Amino acid sequence: MGDFIRNRAANKARDCHQAFVKISYLAREWPPWWHESERIEMPVQKTARVVHRTAGRLRIKIPAARYQVAFFANLQRELLGAEGISSVTVNPTAASLVIVHDNSVDPLAACRGIPYLTVESTLHPLVVANGRTEGMSGRELDLVFLLAKFLPIVFARHPAAQLAEVLAEPVLRAVVGTMMRPQSHRSSTVAHEQAEEPMPIAA
């Protein structure tokens, strides 16, 4: 009976020792596992498209970075460190940012200097097709920008939000440009359109 008790106690002690060894091993290995889960990954290569450009202001879109707040915060910090750039306004919801810069510098050069960003040199087709941009004043452009930036936030949960975001700025630019044009210019445009209509042929 005594041997049975001693053997059982020895087995218990051995089991406790093995459990202690396992716990000690896990305690040593836990920090690497923990740091592995917190490891900061390098940003994935993303493509930026120029959607609007005027003297001293550049607006670009990065569709692949939509809703990525950390990505835009990091991009904003890097661009603000570039020479000649005075402000960078980011909008992760619209996947866009606006760069205000000195006329003596090219902000696209600063964007191309960011390793994880590929910049397309051509303007977005919707912006190129709108010929009224060049004739718009700074006040009109500011109004268009604010409206185009505000609408995607209002309709963020709507299924058509993404389409509305793409069309918002060109459409608003056209509407604001029409509203802000002088009356005489609108009258001459209507007269020109009426003059181009074919005259009815008498029977």
PDB file of C-alpha atoms in Angstrom:
ATOM      1  CA  MET A   1       0.000   0.000   0.000  1.00  0.00           C
ATOM      2  CA  GLY A   2       2.840   2.314   0.878  1.00  0.00           C
ATOM      3  CA  ASP A   3       4.569   1.655  -2.466  1.00  0.00           C
ATOM      4  CA  PHE A   4       1.352   2.425  -4.333  1.00  0.00           C
ATOM      5  CA  ILE A   5       1.006   5.777  -2.606  1.00  0.00           C
ATOM      6  CA  ARG A   6       4.653   6.636  -3.220  1.00  0.00           C
ATOM      7  CA  ASN A   7       4.388   5.725  -6.936  1.00  0.00           C
ATOM      8  CA  ARG A   8       1.235   7.758  -7.306  1.00  0.00           C
ATOM      9  CA  ALA A   9       2.855  10.754  -5.638  1.00  0.00           C
ATOM     10  CA  ALA A  10       5.885  10.382  -7.897  1.00  0.00           C
ATOM     11  CA  ASN A  11       3.647  10.340 -10.993  1.00  0.00           C
ATOM     12  CA  LYS A  12       1.841  13.445  -9.805  1.00  0.00           C
ATOM     13  CA  ALA A  13       5.132  15.204  -9.218  1.00  0.00           C
ATOM     14  CA  ARG A  14       6.326  14.224 -12.699  1.00  0.00           C
ATOM     15  CA  ASP A  15       3.113  15.512 -14.271  1.00  0.00           C
ATOM     16  CA  CYS A  16       3.411  18.776 -12.378  1.00  0.00           C
ATOM     17  CA  HIS A  17       7.015  19.145 -13.502  1.00  0.00           C
ATOM     18  CA  GLN A  18       6.074  18.577 -17.147  1.00  0.00           C
ATOM     19  CA  ALA A  19       3.256  21.101 -16.874  1.00  0.00           C
ATOM     20  CA  PHE A  20       5.659  23.621 -15.337  1.00  0.00           C
ATOM     21  CA  VAL A  21       8.125  23.079 -18.196  1.00  0.00           C
ATOM     22  CA  LYS A  22       5.387  23.683 -20.775  1.00  0.00           C
ATOM     23  CA  ILE A  23       4.210  26.835 -19.016  1.00  0.00           C
ATOM     24  CA  SER A  24       7.781  28.143 -18.831  1.00  0.00           C
ATOM     25  CA  TYR A  25       8.253  27.477 -22.546  1.00  0.00           C
ATOM     26  CA  LEU A  26       5.040  29.275 -23.456  1.00  0.00           C
ATOM     27  CA  ALA A  27       6.009  32.198 -21.240  1.00  0.00           C
ATOM     28  CA  ARG A  28       9.300  32.536 -23.114  1.00  0.00           C
ATOM     29  CA  GLU A  29       7.652  32.263 -26.531  1.00  0.00           C
ATOM     30  CA  TRP A  30       4.679  34.538 -25.830  1.00  0.00           C
ATOM     31  CA  PRO A  31       6.365  37.904 -26.498  1.00  0.00           C
ATOM     32  CA  PRO A  32       7.314  37.007 -30.108  1.00  0.00           C
ATOM     33  CA  TRP A  33       3.779  35.837 -30.791  1.00  0.00           C
ATOM     34  CA  TRP A  34       2.427  39.032 -29.305  1.00  0.00           C
ATOM     35  CA  HIS A  35       4.759  41.272 -31.297  1.00  0.00           C
ATOM     36  CA  GLU A  36       4.012  39.282 -34.419  1.00  0.00           C
ATOM     37  CA  SER A  37       0.335  40.217 -34.153  1.00  0.00           C
ATOM     38  CA  GLU A  38       1.233  43.877 -33.645  1.00  0.00           C
ATOM     39  CA  ARG A  39       3.767  44.053 -36.439  1.00  0.00           C
ATOM     40  CA  ILE A  40       3.179  47.073 -38.690  1.00  0.00           C
ATOM     41  CA  GLU A  41       2.986  45.975 -42.290  1.00  0.00           C
ATOM     42  CA  MET A  42       4.481  48.047 -45.080  1.00  0.00           C
ATOM     43  CA  PRO A  43       1.855  49.847 -47.197  1.00  0.00           C
ATOM     44  CA  VAL A  44       0.806  48.012 -50.337  1.00  0.00           C
ATOM     45  CA  GLN A  45       1.529  49.739 -53.646  1.00  0.00           C
ATOM     46  CA  LYS A  46      -1.432  51.929 -54.612  1.00  0.00           C
ATOM     47  CA  THR A  47      -2.276  54.001 -57.682  1.00  0.00           C
ATOM     48  CA  ALA A  48      -3.175  57.688 -57.415  1.00  0.00           C
ATOM     49  CA  ARG A  49      -5.145  59.501 -60.113  1.00  0.00           C
ATOM     50  CA  VAL A  50      -5.170  63.255 -60.692  1.00  0.00           C
ATOM     51  CA  VAL A  51      -8.808  64.374 -60.829  1.00  0.00           C
ATOM     52  CA  HIS A  52      -8.452  68.146 -60.586  1.00  0.00           C
ATOM     53  CA  ARG A  53      -5.627  70.628 -60.875  1.00  0.00           C
ATOM     54  CA  THR A  54      -5.421  74.412 -60.733  1.00  0.00           C
ATOM     55  CA  ALA A  55      -2.649  76.856 -59.906  1.00  0.00           C
ATOM     56  CA  GLY A  56      -1.457  76.019 -56.412  1.00  0.00           C
ATOM     57  CA  ARG A  57      -3.917  73.170 -55.837  1.00  0.00           C
ATOM     58  CA  LEU A  58      -3.920  69.496 -56.762  1.00  0.00           C
ATOM     59  CA  ARG A  59      -6.584  66.905 -55.997  1.00  0.00           C
ATOM     60  CA  ILE A  60      -5.868  63.205 -56.389  1.00  0.00           C
ATOM     61  CA  LYS A  61      -7.825  60.034 -55.712  1.00  0.00           C
ATOM     62  CA  ILE A  62      -6.531  56.695 -54.449  1.00  0.00           C
ATOM     63  CA  PRO A  63      -9.496  54.306 -54.872  1.00  0.00           C
ATOM     64  CA  ALA A  64      -7.672  51.316 -53.380  1.00  0.00           C
ATOM     65  CA  ALA A  65      -7.174  53.222 -50.101  1.00  0.00           C
ATOM     66  CA  ARG A  66     -10.821  54.059 -49.474  1.00  0.00           C
ATOM     67  CA  TYR A  67     -11.667  54.217 -45.724  1.00  0.00           C
ATOM     68  CA  GLN A  68      -8.005  53.541 -44.774  1.00  0.00           C
ATOM     69  CA  VAL A  69      -7.523  56.289 -42.208  1.00  0.00           C
ATOM     70  CA  ALA A  70      -4.023  55.178 -41.186  1.00  0.00           C
ATOM     71  CA  PHE A  71      -2.850  55.122 -44.808  1.00  0.00           C
ATOM     72  CA  PHE A  72      -4.030  58.676 -45.487  1.00  0.00           C
ATOM     73  CA  ALA A  73      -2.612  59.931 -42.187  1.00  0.00           C
ATOM     74  CA  ASN A  74       0.788  58.522 -43.087  1.00  0.00           C
ATOM     75  CA  LEU A  75       0.572  59.918 -46.623  1.00  0.00           C
ATOM     76  CA  GLN A  76      -0.418  63.330 -45.281  1.00  0.00           C
ATOM     77  CA  ARG A  77       2.547  63.341 -42.921  1.00  0.00           C
ATOM     78  CA  GLU A  78       4.981  62.464 -45.716  1.00  0.00           C
ATOM     79  CA  LEU A  79       3.633  65.066 -48.137  1.00  0.00           C
ATOM     80  CA  LEU A  80       3.700  67.826 -45.517  1.00  0.00           C
ATOM     81  CA  GLY A  81       7.417  67.155 -45.184  1.00  0.00           C
ATOM     82  CA  ALA A  82       7.987  67.967 -48.862  1.00  0.00           C
ATOM     83  CA  GLU A  83       9.306  71.391 -49.844  1.00  0.00           C
ATOM     84  CA  GLY A  84       6.754  73.885 -51.143  1.00  0.00           C
ATOM     85  CA  ILE A  85       3.649  72.048 -49.870  1.00  0.00           C
ATOM     86  CA  SER A  86       1.721  74.211 -47.414  1.00  0.00           C
ATOM     87  CA  SER A  87      -1.255  71.979 -46.590  1.00  0.00           C
ATOM     88  CA  VAL A  88      -2.638  68.507 -47.280  1.00  0.00           C
ATOM     89  CA  THR A  89      -6.320  67.767 -46.642  1.00  0.00           C
ATOM     90  CA  VAL A  90      -7.261  64.083 -46.692  1.00  0.00           C
ATOM     91  CA  ASN A  91     -10.668  62.436 -46.984  1.00  0.00           C
ATOM     92  CA  PRO A  92     -10.467  58.656 -46.475  1.00  0.00           C
ATOM     93  CA  THR A  93     -14.213  58.299 -47.089  1.00  0.00           C
ATOM     94  CA  ALA A  94     -13.837  59.714 -50.602  1.00  0.00           C
ATOM     95  CA  ALA A  95     -10.346  58.213 -51.029  1.00  0.00           C
ATOM     96  CA  SER A  96      -9.003  61.629 -51.994  1.00  0.00           C
ATOM     97  CA  LEU A  97      -6.635  64.323 -50.851  1.00  0.00           C
ATOM     98  CA  VAL A  98      -6.084  67.967 -51.765  1.00  0.00           C
ATOM     99  CA  ILE A  99      -2.570  69.403 -51.858  1.00  0.00           C
ATOM    100  CA  VAL A 100      -2.063  73.163 -51.620  1.00  0.00           C
ATOM    101  CA  HIS A 101       1.407  74.124 -52.816  1.00  0.00           C
ATOM    102  CA  ASP A 102       3.625  76.904 -54.091  1.00  0.00           C
ATOM    103  CA  ASN A 103       3.468  77.531 -57.824  1.00  0.00           C
ATOM    104  CA  SER A 104       7.215  77.020 -58.016  1.00  0.00           C
ATOM    105  CA  VAL A 105       7.035  73.324 -57.099  1.00  0.00           C
ATOM    106  CA  ASP A 106       5.423  70.277 -58.670  1.00  0.00           C
ATOM    107  CA  PRO A 107       3.436  68.332 -56.051  1.00  0.00           C
ATOM    108  CA  LEU A 108       3.348  65.295 -58.337  1.00  0.00           C
ATOM    109  CA  ALA A 109       7.108  65.005 -57.908  1.00  0.00           C
ATOM    110  CA  ALA A 110       6.595  64.735 -54.147  1.00  0.00           C
ATOM    111  CA  CYS A 111       3.897  62.095 -54.676  1.00  0.00           C
ATOM    112  CA  ARG A 112       6.148  60.089 -56.984  1.00  0.00           C
ATOM    113  CA  GLY A 113       8.853  60.190 -54.337  1.00  0.00           C
ATOM    114  CA  ILE A 114       6.689  58.060 -52.031  1.00  0.00           C
ATOM    115  CA  PRO A 115       7.707  54.410 -52.603  1.00  0.00           C
ATOM    116  CA  TYR A 116       4.254  52.873 -52.173  1.00  0.00           C
ATOM    117  CA  LEU A 117       2.456  55.362 -54.458  1.00  0.00           C
ATOM    118  CA  THR A 118       2.172  55.204 -58.253  1.00  0.00           C
ATOM    119  CA  VAL A 119       0.866  58.422 -59.798  1.00  0.00           C
ATOM    120  CA  GLU A 120      -0.928  58.498 -63.140  1.00  0.00           C
ATOM    121  CA  SER A 121       0.143  61.599 -65.044  1.00  0.00           C
ATOM    122  CA  THR A 122      -3.085  62.089 -67.029  1.00  0.00           C
ATOM    123  CA  LEU A 123      -6.204  63.723 -65.656  1.00  0.00           C
ATOM    124  CA  HIS A 124      -9.321  61.680 -64.987  1.00  0.00           C
ATOM    125  CA  PRO A 125     -11.492  61.554 -68.169  1.00  0.00           C
ATOM    126  CA  LEU A 126     -14.499  63.110 -66.432  1.00  0.00           C
ATOM    127  CA  VAL A 127     -12.428  66.152 -65.550  1.00  0.00           C
ATOM    128  CA  VAL A 128     -10.777  66.472 -68.957  1.00  0.00           C
ATOM    129  CA  ALA A 129     -14.153  66.342 -70.692  1.00  0.00           C
ATOM    130  CA  ASN A 130     -15.421  69.302 -68.688  1.00  0.00           C
ATOM    131  CA  GLY A 131     -14.116  72.351 -70.470  1.00  0.00           C
ATOM    132  CA  ARG A 132     -15.653  74.851 -68.053  1.00  0.00           C
ATOM    133  CA  THR A 133     -12.965  74.310 -65.418  1.00  0.00           C
ATOM    134  CA  GLU A 134     -10.492  76.774 -66.890  1.00  0.00           C
ATOM    135  CA  GLY A 135     -13.043  79.580 -66.834  1.00  0.00           C
ATOM    136  CA  MET A 136     -14.101  79.108 -63.243  1.00  0.00           C
ATOM    137  CA  SER A 137     -13.009  81.450 -60.486  1.00  0.00           C
ATOM    138  CA  GLY A 138     -11.423  80.405 -57.217  1.00  0.00           C
ATOM    139  CA  ARG A 139     -14.715  80.985 -55.389  1.00  0.00           C
ATOM    140  CA  GLU A 140     -16.540  78.626 -57.752  1.00  0.00           C
ATOM    141  CA  LEU A 141     -13.853  75.956 -57.409  1.00  0.00           C
ATOM    142  CA  ASP A 142     -14.014  76.181 -53.620  1.00  0.00           C
ATOM    143  CA  LEU A 143     -17.803  75.741 -53.711  1.00  0.00           C
ATOM    144  CA  VAL A 144     -17.524  72.751 -56.040  1.00  0.00           C
ATOM    145  CA  PHE A 145     -14.838  71.150 -53.891  1.00  0.00           C
ATOM    146  CA  LEU A 146     -16.807  71.565 -50.658  1.00  0.00           C
ATOM    147  CA  LEU A 147     -20.000  70.138 -52.166  1.00  0.00           C
ATOM    148  CA  ALA A 148     -18.196  67.227 -53.818  1.00  0.00           C
ATOM    149  CA  LYS A 149     -16.451  66.452 -50.534  1.00  0.00           C
ATOM    150  CA  PHE A 150     -19.622  66.694 -48.444  1.00  0.00           C
ATOM    151  CA  LEU A 151     -21.986  64.591 -50.574  1.00  0.00           C
ATOM    152  CA  PRO A 152     -20.124  61.232 -50.262  1.00  0.00           C
ATOM    153  CA  ILE A 153     -20.132  61.626 -46.472  1.00  0.00           C
ATOM    154  CA  VAL A 154     -23.898  62.234 -46.401  1.00  0.00           C
ATOM    155  CA  PHE A 155     -24.644  59.264 -48.655  1.00  0.00           C
ATOM    156  CA  ALA A 156     -21.882  56.980 -47.355  1.00  0.00           C
ATOM    157  CA  ARG A 157     -24.330  54.175 -46.503  1.00  0.00           C
ATOM    158  CA  HIS A 158     -26.307  54.410 -49.724  1.00  0.00           C
ATOM    159  CA  PRO A 159     -25.647  51.725 -52.402  1.00  0.00           C
ATOM    160  CA  ALA A 160     -25.168  54.422 -55.054  1.00  0.00           C
ATOM    161  CA  ALA A 161     -22.681  56.391 -52.948  1.00  0.00           C
ATOM    162  CA  GLN A 162     -19.648  55.327 -54.962  1.00  0.00           C
ATOM    163  CA  LEU A 163     -21.248  56.293 -58.283  1.00  0.00           C
ATOM    164  CA  ALA A 164     -22.431  59.577 -56.809  1.00  0.00           C
ATOM    165  CA  GLU A 165     -18.904  60.295 -55.629  1.00  0.00           C
ATOM    166  CA  VAL A 166     -17.467  59.791 -59.119  1.00  0.00           C
ATOM    167  CA  LEU A 167     -20.070  61.988 -60.784  1.00  0.00           C
ATOM    168  CA  ALA A 168     -20.457  64.601 -58.054  1.00  0.00           C
ATOM    169  CA  GLU A 169     -17.549  66.887 -58.818  1.00  0.00           C
ATOM    170  CA  PRO A 170     -17.909  67.142 -62.633  1.00  0.00           C
ATOM    171  CA  VAL A 171     -21.682  67.621 -62.401  1.00  0.00           C
ATOM    172  CA  LEU A 172     -21.395  70.189 -59.625  1.00  0.00           C
ATOM    173  CA  ARG A 173     -18.671  71.988 -61.551  1.00  0.00           C
ATOM    174  CA  ALA A 174     -20.950  72.244 -64.564  1.00  0.00           C
ATOM    175  CA  VAL A 175     -23.934  73.423 -62.496  1.00  0.00           C
ATOM    176  CA  VAL A 176     -21.957  75.972 -60.501  1.00  0.00           C
ATOM    177  CA  GLY A 177     -20.232  77.188 -63.651  1.00  0.00           C
ATOM    178  CA  THR A 178     -23.611  77.746 -65.317  1.00  0.00           C
ATOM    179  CA  MET A 179     -25.048  79.530 -62.283  1.00  0.00           C
ATOM    180  CA  MET A 180     -22.028  81.786 -61.849  1.00  0.00           C
ATOM    181  CA  ARG A 181     -21.738  82.805 -65.505  1.00  0.00           C
ATOM    182  CA  PRO A 182     -22.978  86.321 -66.383  1.00  0.00           C
ATOM    183  CA  GLN A 183     -26.524  86.573 -67.755  1.00  0.00           C
ATOM    184  CA  SER A 184     -25.281  88.024 -71.034  1.00  0.00           C
ATOM    185  CA  HIS A 185     -23.060  84.981 -71.588  1.00  0.00           C
ATOM    186  CA  ARG A 186     -25.968  82.585 -70.970  1.00  0.00           C
ATOM    187  CA  SER A 187     -28.192  84.596 -73.318  1.00  0.00           C
ATOM    188  CA  SER A 188     -25.608  84.507 -76.079  1.00  0.00           C
ATOM    189  CA  THR A 189     -25.226  80.754 -75.608  1.00  0.00           C
ATOM    190  CA  VAL A 190     -28.981  80.202 -75.926  1.00  0.00           C
ATOM    191  CA  ALA A 191     -29.114  82.410 -79.006  1.00  0.00           C
ATOM    192  CA  HIS A 192     -26.250  80.469 -80.557  1.00  0.00           C
ATOM    193  CA  GLU A 193     -28.002  77.150 -79.862  1.00  0.00           C
ATOM    194  CA  GLN A 194     -31.237  78.462 -81.384  1.00  0.00           C
ATOM    195  CA  ALA A 195     -29.388  79.680 -84.451  1.00  0.00           C
ATOM    196  CA  GLU A 196     -28.012  76.200 -85.028  1.00  0.00           C
ATOM    197  CA  GLU A 197     -31.477  74.582 -84.988  1.00  0.00           C
ATOM    198  CA  PRO A 198     -32.700  73.637 -88.500  1.00  0.00           C
ATOM    199  CA  MET A 199     -35.404  75.886 -89.936  1.00  0.00           C
ATOM    200  CA  PRO A 200     -38.721  74.195 -90.807  1.00  0.00           C
ATOM    201  CA  ILE A 201     -39.204  73.607 -94.523  1.00  0.00           C
ATOM    202  CA  ALA A 202     -42.422  75.031 -95.944  1.00  0.00           C
ATOM    203  CA  ALA A 203     -44.686  72.531 -97.644  1.00  0.00           C
TER     204      ALA A 203
END
